Amino acid sequence: KQEVTQIPAALSVPEGENLVLNCSFTDSAIYNLQWFRQDPGKGLTSLLLIQSSQREQTSGRLNASLDKSSGRSTLYIAASQPGDSATYLCAALSGNTPLVFGKGTRLSVIA
Amino acid sequence: KAGVTQTPRYLIKTRGQQVTLSCSPISGHRSVSWYQQTPGQGLQFLFEYFSETQRNKGNFPGRFSGRQFSNSRSEMNVSTLELGDSALYLCASSLASRTEAFFGQGTRLTVV
């Protein structure tokens, strides 16, 4: 059974800092891994999708990497801004099961 | 291109009542999944539908049910509401299984 863990649960950084969010999963036989952003009380916004055959994906200031052998993915955010403050969730898709989500990392970027 | 639309956005119901939530997926998407999000449990999977067929069901009681119509729109129903059913209910649509999931804004259900 796939389990996804995100550490830390919360993170506070000053504006302009580069940061890394971590995601680990127990079953390395994944089809893809997806990173989402959630603002308070809102739905999930898809940020990046990494297929199992890929090592990384980039979108603007965001870069996500995937290491299936170690069961890890990281989301790198460059030059953080207050507008990046949100909860970031990762989710793994494997087998015939639906997306399995981590509990998220709540990010605060302080101006 | 319109995103995933969930209606209503907010609902307040009394214990024992039933409720129906609606989800219209992105045009052309045939897969719809439902999730319940609570502060304590995070995101928990409810159902997945593809071309009107339920493909997966999460570990929720039979009070939770769903369906998908021929136009891919989906509804979920919760009967005999309990206080613990208060949550944000999220719908996700995908072009097909195992492709990128796009979520709606959710329906905030409060049971009093």
PDB file of C-alpha atoms in Angstrom:
ATOM      1  CA  LYS A   1       0.000   0.000   0.000  1.00  0.00           C
ATOM      2  CA  GLN A   2       1.423   3.343  -1.085  1.00  0.00           C
ATOM      3  CA  GLU A   3       2.173   5.835   1.666  1.00  0.00           C
ATOM      4  CA  VAL A   4       3.358   9.388   1.058  1.00  0.00           C
ATOM      5  CA  THR A   5       5.123  11.517   3.653  1.00  0.00           C
ATOM      6  CA  GLN A   6       6.006  15.184   3.540  1.00  0.00           C
ATOM      7  CA  ILE A   7       8.515  16.734   5.908  1.00  0.00           C
ATOM      8  CA  PRO A   8       8.509  19.326   7.344  1.00  0.00           C
ATOM      9  CA  ALA A   9       4.836  19.959   8.051  1.00  0.00           C
ATOM     10  CA  ALA A  10       5.497  23.699   8.143  1.00  0.00           C
ATOM     11  CA  LEU A  11       8.272  25.962   6.961  1.00  0.00           C
ATOM     12  CA  SER A  12       8.892  29.692   7.314  1.00  0.00           C
ATOM     13  CA  VAL A  13      11.525  31.455   5.210  1.00  0.00           C
ATOM     14  CA  PRO A  14      12.468  35.061   4.413  1.00  0.00           C
ATOM     15  CA  GLU A  15      11.621  36.444   1.000  1.00  0.00           C
ATOM     16  CA  GLY A  16      14.214  35.736  -1.671  1.00  0.00           C
ATOM     17  CA  GLU A  17      15.429  32.485  -0.193  1.00  0.00           C
ATOM     18  CA  ASN A  18      15.684  29.329  -2.287  1.00  0.00           C
ATOM     19  CA  LEU A  19      13.990  26.376  -0.639  1.00  0.00           C
ATOM     20  CA  VAL A  20      13.359  22.657  -1.028  1.00  0.00           C
ATOM     21  CA  LEU A  21      10.229  20.745  -0.063  1.00  0.00           C
ATOM     22  CA  ASN A  22      10.518  17.005   0.435  1.00  0.00           C
ATOM     23  CA  CYS A  23       8.203  14.148  -0.441  1.00  0.00           C
ATOM     24  CA  SER A  24       8.844  10.451   0.147  1.00  0.00           C
ATOM     25  CA  PHE A  25       6.825   7.445  -0.977  1.00  0.00           C
ATOM     26  CA  THR A  26       6.979   3.784  -0.025  1.00  0.00           C
ATOM     27  CA  ASP A  27       6.135   2.041  -3.312  1.00  0.00           C
ATOM     28  CA  SER A  28       8.681   2.905  -6.000  1.00  0.00           C
ATOM     29  CA  ALA A  29       6.515   1.382  -8.759  1.00  0.00           C
ATOM     30  CA  ILE A  30       4.799   4.676  -9.485  1.00  0.00           C
ATOM     31  CA  TYR A  31       3.357   5.930 -12.784  1.00  0.00           C
ATOM     32  CA  ASN A  32       3.802   9.544 -11.908  1.00  0.00           C
ATOM     33  CA  LEU A  33       4.156  12.017  -9.081  1.00  0.00           C
ATOM     34  CA  GLN A  34       2.312  15.305  -8.993  1.00  0.00           C
ATOM     35  CA  TRP A  35       2.926  18.458  -6.961  1.00  0.00           C
ATOM     36  CA  PHE A  36       0.032  20.726  -6.034  1.00  0.00           C
ATOM     37  CA  ARG A  37      -0.426  24.037  -4.318  1.00  0.00           C
ATOM     38  CA  GLN A  38      -3.409  24.779  -2.082  1.00  0.00           C
ATOM     39  CA  ASP A  39      -4.369  28.195  -0.772  1.00  0.00           C
ATOM     40  CA  PRO A  40      -6.509  28.316   2.401  1.00  0.00           C
ATOM     41  CA  GLY A  41     -10.040  27.073   1.791  1.00  0.00           C
ATOM     42  CA  LYS A  42      -9.414  26.600  -1.918  1.00  0.00           C
ATOM     43  CA  GLY A  43      -8.935  23.710  -4.276  1.00  0.00           C
ATOM     44  CA  LEU A  44      -5.657  22.236  -5.489  1.00  0.00           C
ATOM     45  CA  THR A  45      -3.659  23.811  -8.290  1.00  0.00           C
ATOM     46  CA  SER A  46      -1.452  21.449 -10.244  1.00  0.00           C
ATOM     47  CA  LEU A  47       2.139  22.691 -10.341  1.00  0.00           C
ATOM     48  CA  LEU A  48       4.192  19.927 -11.901  1.00  0.00           C
ATOM     49  CA  LEU A  49       3.713  16.345 -13.029  1.00  0.00           C
ATOM     50  CA  ILE A  50       6.713  14.015 -13.269  1.00  0.00           C
ATOM     51  CA  GLN A  51       6.277  10.789 -15.180  1.00  0.00           C
ATOM     52  CA  SER A  52       8.054   7.711 -13.833  1.00  0.00           C
ATOM     53  CA  SER A  53      10.487   7.809 -16.767  1.00  0.00           C
ATOM     54  CA  GLN A  54      11.517  11.400 -16.018  1.00  0.00           C
ATOM     55  CA  ARG A  55      14.028  12.709 -13.497  1.00  0.00           C
ATOM     56  CA  GLU A  56      12.813  16.275 -13.272  1.00  0.00           C
ATOM     57  CA  GLN A  57      10.376  18.891 -14.519  1.00  0.00           C
ATOM     58  CA  THR A  58      10.635  22.665 -14.491  1.00  0.00           C
ATOM     59  CA  SER A  59       8.096  25.451 -14.615  1.00  0.00           C
ATOM     60  CA  GLY A  60       9.306  28.993 -14.032  1.00  0.00           C
ATOM     61  CA  ARG A  61      10.862  29.221 -10.571  1.00  0.00           C
ATOM     62  CA  LEU A  62       9.774  25.670  -9.730  1.00  0.00           C
ATOM     63  CA  ASN A  63      11.771  22.518 -10.303  1.00  0.00           C
ATOM     64  CA  ALA A  64      10.636  19.068  -9.234  1.00  0.00           C
ATOM     65  CA  SER A  65      12.853  16.015  -9.201  1.00  0.00           C
ATOM     66  CA  LEU A  66      12.049  12.338  -8.881  1.00  0.00           C
ATOM     67  CA  ASP A  67      14.263   9.512  -7.617  1.00  0.00           C
ATOM     68  CA  LYS A  68      12.231   6.326  -7.735  1.00  0.00           C
ATOM     69  CA  SER A  69      14.990   4.115  -6.344  1.00  0.00           C
ATOM     70  CA  SER A  70      15.115   6.084  -3.115  1.00  0.00           C
ATOM     71  CA  GLY A  71      11.377   6.836  -3.072  1.00  0.00           C
ATOM     72  CA  ARG A  72      11.874  10.585  -3.013  1.00  0.00           C
ATOM     73  CA  SER A  73      10.776  13.701  -4.815  1.00  0.00           C
ATOM     74  CA  THR A  74      11.752  17.286  -4.115  1.00  0.00           C
ATOM     75  CA  LEU A  75      10.179  20.583  -5.115  1.00  0.00           C
ATOM     76  CA  TYR A  76      12.694  23.388  -5.431  1.00  0.00           C
ATOM     77  CA  ILE A  77      11.403  26.952  -5.308  1.00  0.00           C
ATOM     78  CA  ALA A  78      13.857  29.631  -6.379  1.00  0.00           C
ATOM     79  CA  ALA A  79      13.827  33.211  -5.094  1.00  0.00           C
ATOM     80  CA  SER A  80      10.741  32.726  -2.916  1.00  0.00           C
ATOM     81  CA  GLN A  81       8.088  35.450  -2.765  1.00  0.00           C
ATOM     82  CA  PRO A  82       5.284  36.164  -0.256  1.00  0.00           C
ATOM     83  CA  GLY A  83       2.822  35.037  -2.929  1.00  0.00           C
ATOM     84  CA  ASP A  84       4.347  31.555  -2.732  1.00  0.00           C
ATOM     85  CA  SER A  85       2.872  31.159   0.757  1.00  0.00           C
ATOM     86  CA  ALA A  86       0.511  28.188   0.613  1.00  0.00           C
ATOM     87  CA  THR A  87       0.355  24.489   1.409  1.00  0.00           C
ATOM     88  CA  TYR A  88       2.242  22.284  -1.021  1.00  0.00           C
ATOM     89  CA  LEU A  89       1.077  18.714  -1.514  1.00  0.00           C
ATOM     90  CA  CYS A  90       2.642  15.849  -3.376  1.00  0.00           C
ATOM     91  CA  ALA A  91       0.696  12.849  -4.625  1.00  0.00           C
ATOM     92  CA  ALA A  92       1.849   9.535  -6.076  1.00  0.00           C
ATOM     93  CA  LEU A  93      -0.022   7.453  -8.618  1.00  0.00           C
ATOM     94  CA  SER A  94       0.764   3.754  -8.763  1.00  0.00           C
ATOM     95  CA  GLY A  95      -0.909   0.507  -9.761  1.00  0.00           C
ATOM     96  CA  ASN A  96      -4.648   0.674 -10.142  1.00  0.00           C
ATOM     97  CA  THR A  97      -4.996   2.866  -7.083  1.00  0.00           C
ATOM     98  CA  PRO A  98      -5.950   6.529  -7.083  1.00  0.00           C
ATOM     99  CA  LEU A  99      -3.635   9.381  -6.171  1.00  0.00           C
ATOM    100  CA  VAL A 100      -2.209   9.017  -2.680  1.00  0.00           C
ATOM    101  CA  PHE A 101      -1.452  12.342  -1.029  1.00  0.00           C
ATOM    102  CA  GLY A 102       0.969  13.462   1.617  1.00  0.00           C
ATOM    103  CA  LYS A 103      -0.288  15.705   4.415  1.00  0.00           C
ATOM    104  CA  GLY A 104       1.451  18.701   2.852  1.00  0.00           C
ATOM    105  CA  THR A 105       4.019  21.309   3.831  1.00  0.00           C
ATOM    106  CA  ARG A 106       2.644  24.694   4.874  1.00  0.00           C
ATOM    107  CA  LEU A 107       5.006  27.348   3.542  1.00  0.00           C
ATOM    108  CA  SER A 108       5.172  30.915   4.804  1.00  0.00           C
ATOM    109  CA  VAL A 109       7.397  33.394   2.970  1.00  0.00           C
ATOM    110  CA  ILE A 110       8.021  36.455   5.095  1.00  0.00           C
ATOM    111  CA  ALA A 111       8.503  39.831   3.399  1.00  0.00           C
TER     112      ALA A 111
ATOM    113  CA  LYS B   1     -10.771  26.329 -21.532  1.00  0.00           C
ATOM    114  CA  ALA B   2     -12.986  26.047 -18.460  1.00  0.00           C
ATOM    115  CA  GLY B   3     -11.595  24.260 -15.445  1.00  0.00           C
ATOM    116  CA  VAL B   4     -13.281  21.819 -13.121  1.00  0.00           C
ATOM    117  CA  THR B   5     -16.493  23.267 -11.745  1.00  0.00           C
ATOM    118  CA  GLN B   6     -17.948  22.186  -8.444  1.00  0.00           C
ATOM    119  CA  THR B   7     -21.331  23.279  -7.155  1.00  0.00           C
ATOM    120  CA  PRO B   8     -22.362  24.460  -4.709  1.00  0.00           C
ATOM    121  CA  ARG B   9     -19.287  26.071  -3.151  1.00  0.00           C
ATOM    122  CA  TYR B  10     -20.722  26.084   0.344  1.00  0.00           C
ATOM    123  CA  LEU B  11     -23.391  24.052   2.087  1.00  0.00           C
ATOM    124  CA  ILE B  12     -24.755  23.951   5.598  1.00  0.00           C
ATOM    125  CA  LYS B  13     -26.835  20.911   6.490  1.00  0.00           C
ATOM    126  CA  THR B  14     -28.342  19.426   9.611  1.00  0.00           C
ATOM    127  CA  ARG B  15     -27.454  16.001  10.982  1.00  0.00           C
ATOM    128  CA  GLY B  16     -29.566  13.302   9.416  1.00  0.00           C
ATOM    129  CA  GLN B  17     -30.164  15.172   6.164  1.00  0.00           C
ATOM    130  CA  GLN B  18     -28.725  14.157   2.826  1.00  0.00           C
ATOM    131  CA  VAL B  19     -26.719  16.193   0.348  1.00  0.00           C
ATOM    132  CA  THR B  20     -25.765  16.021  -3.326  1.00  0.00           C
ATOM    133  CA  LEU B  21     -22.617  17.614  -4.680  1.00  0.00           C
ATOM    134  CA  SER B  22     -21.916  18.166  -8.354  1.00  0.00           C
ATOM    135  CA  CYS B  23     -18.746  18.197 -10.429  1.00  0.00           C
ATOM    136  CA  SER B  24     -18.352  19.164 -14.072  1.00  0.00           C
ATOM    137  CA  PRO B  25     -14.959  18.051 -15.402  1.00  0.00           C
ATOM    138  CA  ILE B  26     -12.820  19.771 -17.986  1.00  0.00           C
ATOM    139  CA  SER B  27     -14.273  19.304 -21.437  1.00  0.00           C
ATOM    140  CA  GLY B  28     -13.032  16.043 -22.950  1.00  0.00           C
ATOM    141  CA  HIS B  29     -11.967  14.552 -19.630  1.00  0.00           C
ATOM    142  CA  ARG B  30     -13.563  11.211 -18.916  1.00  0.00           C
ATOM    143  CA  SER B  31     -12.160  10.407 -15.481  1.00  0.00           C
ATOM    144  CA  VAL B  32     -13.564  12.008 -12.346  1.00  0.00           C
ATOM    145  CA  SER B  33     -12.375  11.359  -8.797  1.00  0.00           C
ATOM    146  CA  TRP B  34     -13.702  12.616  -5.477  1.00  0.00           C
ATOM    147  CA  TYR B  35     -11.723  13.324  -2.313  1.00  0.00           C
ATOM    148  CA  GLN B  36     -12.617  14.385   1.206  1.00  0.00           C
ATOM    149  CA  GLN B  37     -10.246  16.789   2.929  1.00  0.00           C
ATOM    150  CA  THR B  38     -10.247  17.356   6.678  1.00  0.00           C
ATOM    151  CA  PRO B  39      -7.585  18.978   8.885  1.00  0.00           C
ATOM    152  CA  GLY B  40      -6.923  15.751  10.743  1.00  0.00           C
ATOM    153  CA  GLN B  41      -6.991  13.168   7.936  1.00  0.00           C
ATOM    154  CA  GLY B  42      -5.790  15.185   4.978  1.00  0.00           C
ATOM    155  CA  LEU B  43      -7.019  14.144   1.542  1.00  0.00           C
ATOM    156  CA  GLN B  44      -8.846  10.824   1.473  1.00  0.00           C
ATOM    157  CA  PHE B  45     -10.040   9.131  -1.691  1.00  0.00           C
ATOM    158  CA  LEU B  46     -13.787   8.538  -2.096  1.00  0.00           C
ATOM    159  CA  PHE B  47     -14.478   7.303  -5.650  1.00  0.00           C
ATOM    160  CA  GLU B  48     -13.157   7.255  -9.180  1.00  0.00           C
ATOM    161  CA  TYR B  49     -15.371   7.116 -12.251  1.00  0.00           C
ATOM    162  CA  PHE B  50     -14.417   6.582 -15.857  1.00  0.00           C
ATOM    163  CA  SER B  51     -16.966   6.565 -18.656  1.00  0.00           C
ATOM    164  CA  GLU B  52     -19.853   6.161 -16.207  1.00  0.00           C
ATOM    165  CA  THR B  53     -18.247   3.172 -14.454  1.00  0.00           C
ATOM    166  CA  GLN B  54     -16.941   3.232 -10.917  1.00  0.00           C
ATOM    167  CA  ARG B  55     -13.335   2.048 -11.107  1.00  0.00           C
ATOM    168  CA  ASN B  56     -12.251   2.516  -7.523  1.00  0.00           C
ATOM    169  CA  LYS B  57     -13.884   3.137  -4.196  1.00  0.00           C
ATOM    170  CA  GLY B  58     -12.271   4.344  -1.018  1.00  0.00           C
ATOM    171  CA  ASN B  59     -12.820   3.150   2.499  1.00  0.00           C
ATOM    172  CA  PHE B  60     -15.964   5.121   3.307  1.00  0.00           C
ATOM    173  CA  PRO B  61     -19.325   3.881   4.603  1.00  0.00           C
ATOM    174  CA  GLY B  62     -22.194   3.113   2.265  1.00  0.00           C
ATOM    175  CA  ARG B  63     -23.762   6.489   3.095  1.00  0.00           C
ATOM    176  CA  PHE B  64     -21.357   7.903   0.525  1.00  0.00           C
ATOM    177  CA  SER B  65     -22.313   7.175  -3.058  1.00  0.00           C
ATOM    178  CA  GLY B  66     -21.638   8.623  -6.449  1.00  0.00           C
ATOM    179  CA  ARG B  67     -22.343   8.375 -10.130  1.00  0.00           C
ATOM    180  CA  GLN B  68     -21.160   9.687 -13.448  1.00  0.00           C
ATOM    181  CA  PHE B  69     -23.334  10.689 -16.357  1.00  0.00           C
ATOM    182  CA  SER B  70     -22.799  10.212 -20.077  1.00  0.00           C
ATOM    183  CA  ASN B  71     -21.474  13.776 -20.388  1.00  0.00           C
ATOM    184  CA  SER B  72     -18.834  12.918 -17.714  1.00  0.00           C
ATOM    185  CA  ARG B  73     -20.434  15.148 -15.095  1.00  0.00           C
ATOM    186  CA  SER B  74     -20.425  13.489 -11.709  1.00  0.00           C
ATOM    187  CA  GLU B  75     -22.422  13.719  -8.525  1.00  0.00           C
ATOM    188  CA  MET B  76     -21.771  12.411  -5.069  1.00  0.00           C
ATOM    189  CA  ASN B  77     -24.398  11.900  -2.429  1.00  0.00           C
ATOM    190  CA  VAL B  78     -24.071  11.618   1.310  1.00  0.00           C
ATOM    191  CA  SER B  79     -27.086  10.361   3.209  1.00  0.00           C
ATOM    192  CA  THR B  80     -27.849  10.552   6.924  1.00  0.00           C
ATOM    193  CA  LEU B  81     -25.261  13.250   7.494  1.00  0.00           C
ATOM    194  CA  GLU B  82     -23.080  13.142  10.572  1.00  0.00           C
ATOM    195  CA  LEU B  83     -21.067  15.928  12.184  1.00  0.00           C
ATOM    196  CA  GLY B  84     -17.881  14.166  11.088  1.00  0.00           C
ATOM    197  CA  ASP B  85     -18.873  14.559   7.443  1.00  0.00           C
ATOM    198  CA  SER B  86     -18.022  18.258   7.672  1.00  0.00           C
ATOM    199  CA  ALA B  87     -15.166  18.696   5.229  1.00  0.00           C
ATOM    200  CA  LEU B  88     -13.983  20.146   1.954  1.00  0.00           C
ATOM    201  CA  TYR B  89     -15.036  17.831  -0.857  1.00  0.00           C
ATOM    202  CA  LEU B  90     -12.793  18.017  -3.886  1.00  0.00           C
ATOM    203  CA  CYS B  91     -13.357  16.724  -7.375  1.00  0.00           C
ATOM    204  CA  ALA B  92     -10.553  16.024  -9.843  1.00  0.00           C
ATOM    205  CA  SER B  93     -10.785  15.390 -13.551  1.00  0.00           C
ATOM    206  CA  SER B  94      -8.301  13.661 -15.833  1.00  0.00           C
ATOM    207  CA  LEU B  95      -8.211  13.000 -19.527  1.00  0.00           C
ATOM    208  CA  ALA B  96      -7.912   9.295 -18.716  1.00  0.00           C
ATOM    209  CA  SER B  97      -6.608   7.166 -15.888  1.00  0.00           C
ATOM    210  CA  ARG B  98      -3.004   7.796 -14.888  1.00  0.00           C
ATOM    211  CA  THR B  99      -2.848  11.252 -16.448  1.00  0.00           C
ATOM    212  CA  GLU B 100      -2.513  14.659 -14.834  1.00  0.00           C
ATOM    213  CA  ALA B 101      -5.288  15.455 -12.375  1.00  0.00           C
ATOM    214  CA  PHE B 102      -6.936  18.879 -12.236  1.00  0.00           C
ATOM    215  CA  PHE B 103      -8.969  19.861  -9.209  1.00  0.00           C
ATOM    216  CA  GLY B 104     -11.981  22.068  -8.703  1.00  0.00           C
ATOM    217  CA  GLN B 105     -12.367  24.673  -5.967  1.00  0.00           C
ATOM    218  CA  GLY B 106     -14.239  22.245  -3.774  1.00  0.00           C
ATOM    219  CA  THR B 107     -17.504  22.239  -1.877  1.00  0.00           C
ATOM    220  CA  ARG B 108     -17.278  23.173   1.781  1.00  0.00           C
ATOM    221  CA  LEU B 109     -19.870  21.092   3.650  1.00  0.00           C
ATOM    222  CA  THR B 110     -20.716  21.987   7.222  1.00  0.00           C
ATOM    223  CA  VAL B 111     -22.975  19.660   9.189  1.00  0.00           C
ATOM    224  CA  VAL B 112     -24.593  21.168  12.291  1.00  0.00           C
TER     225      VAL B 112
END
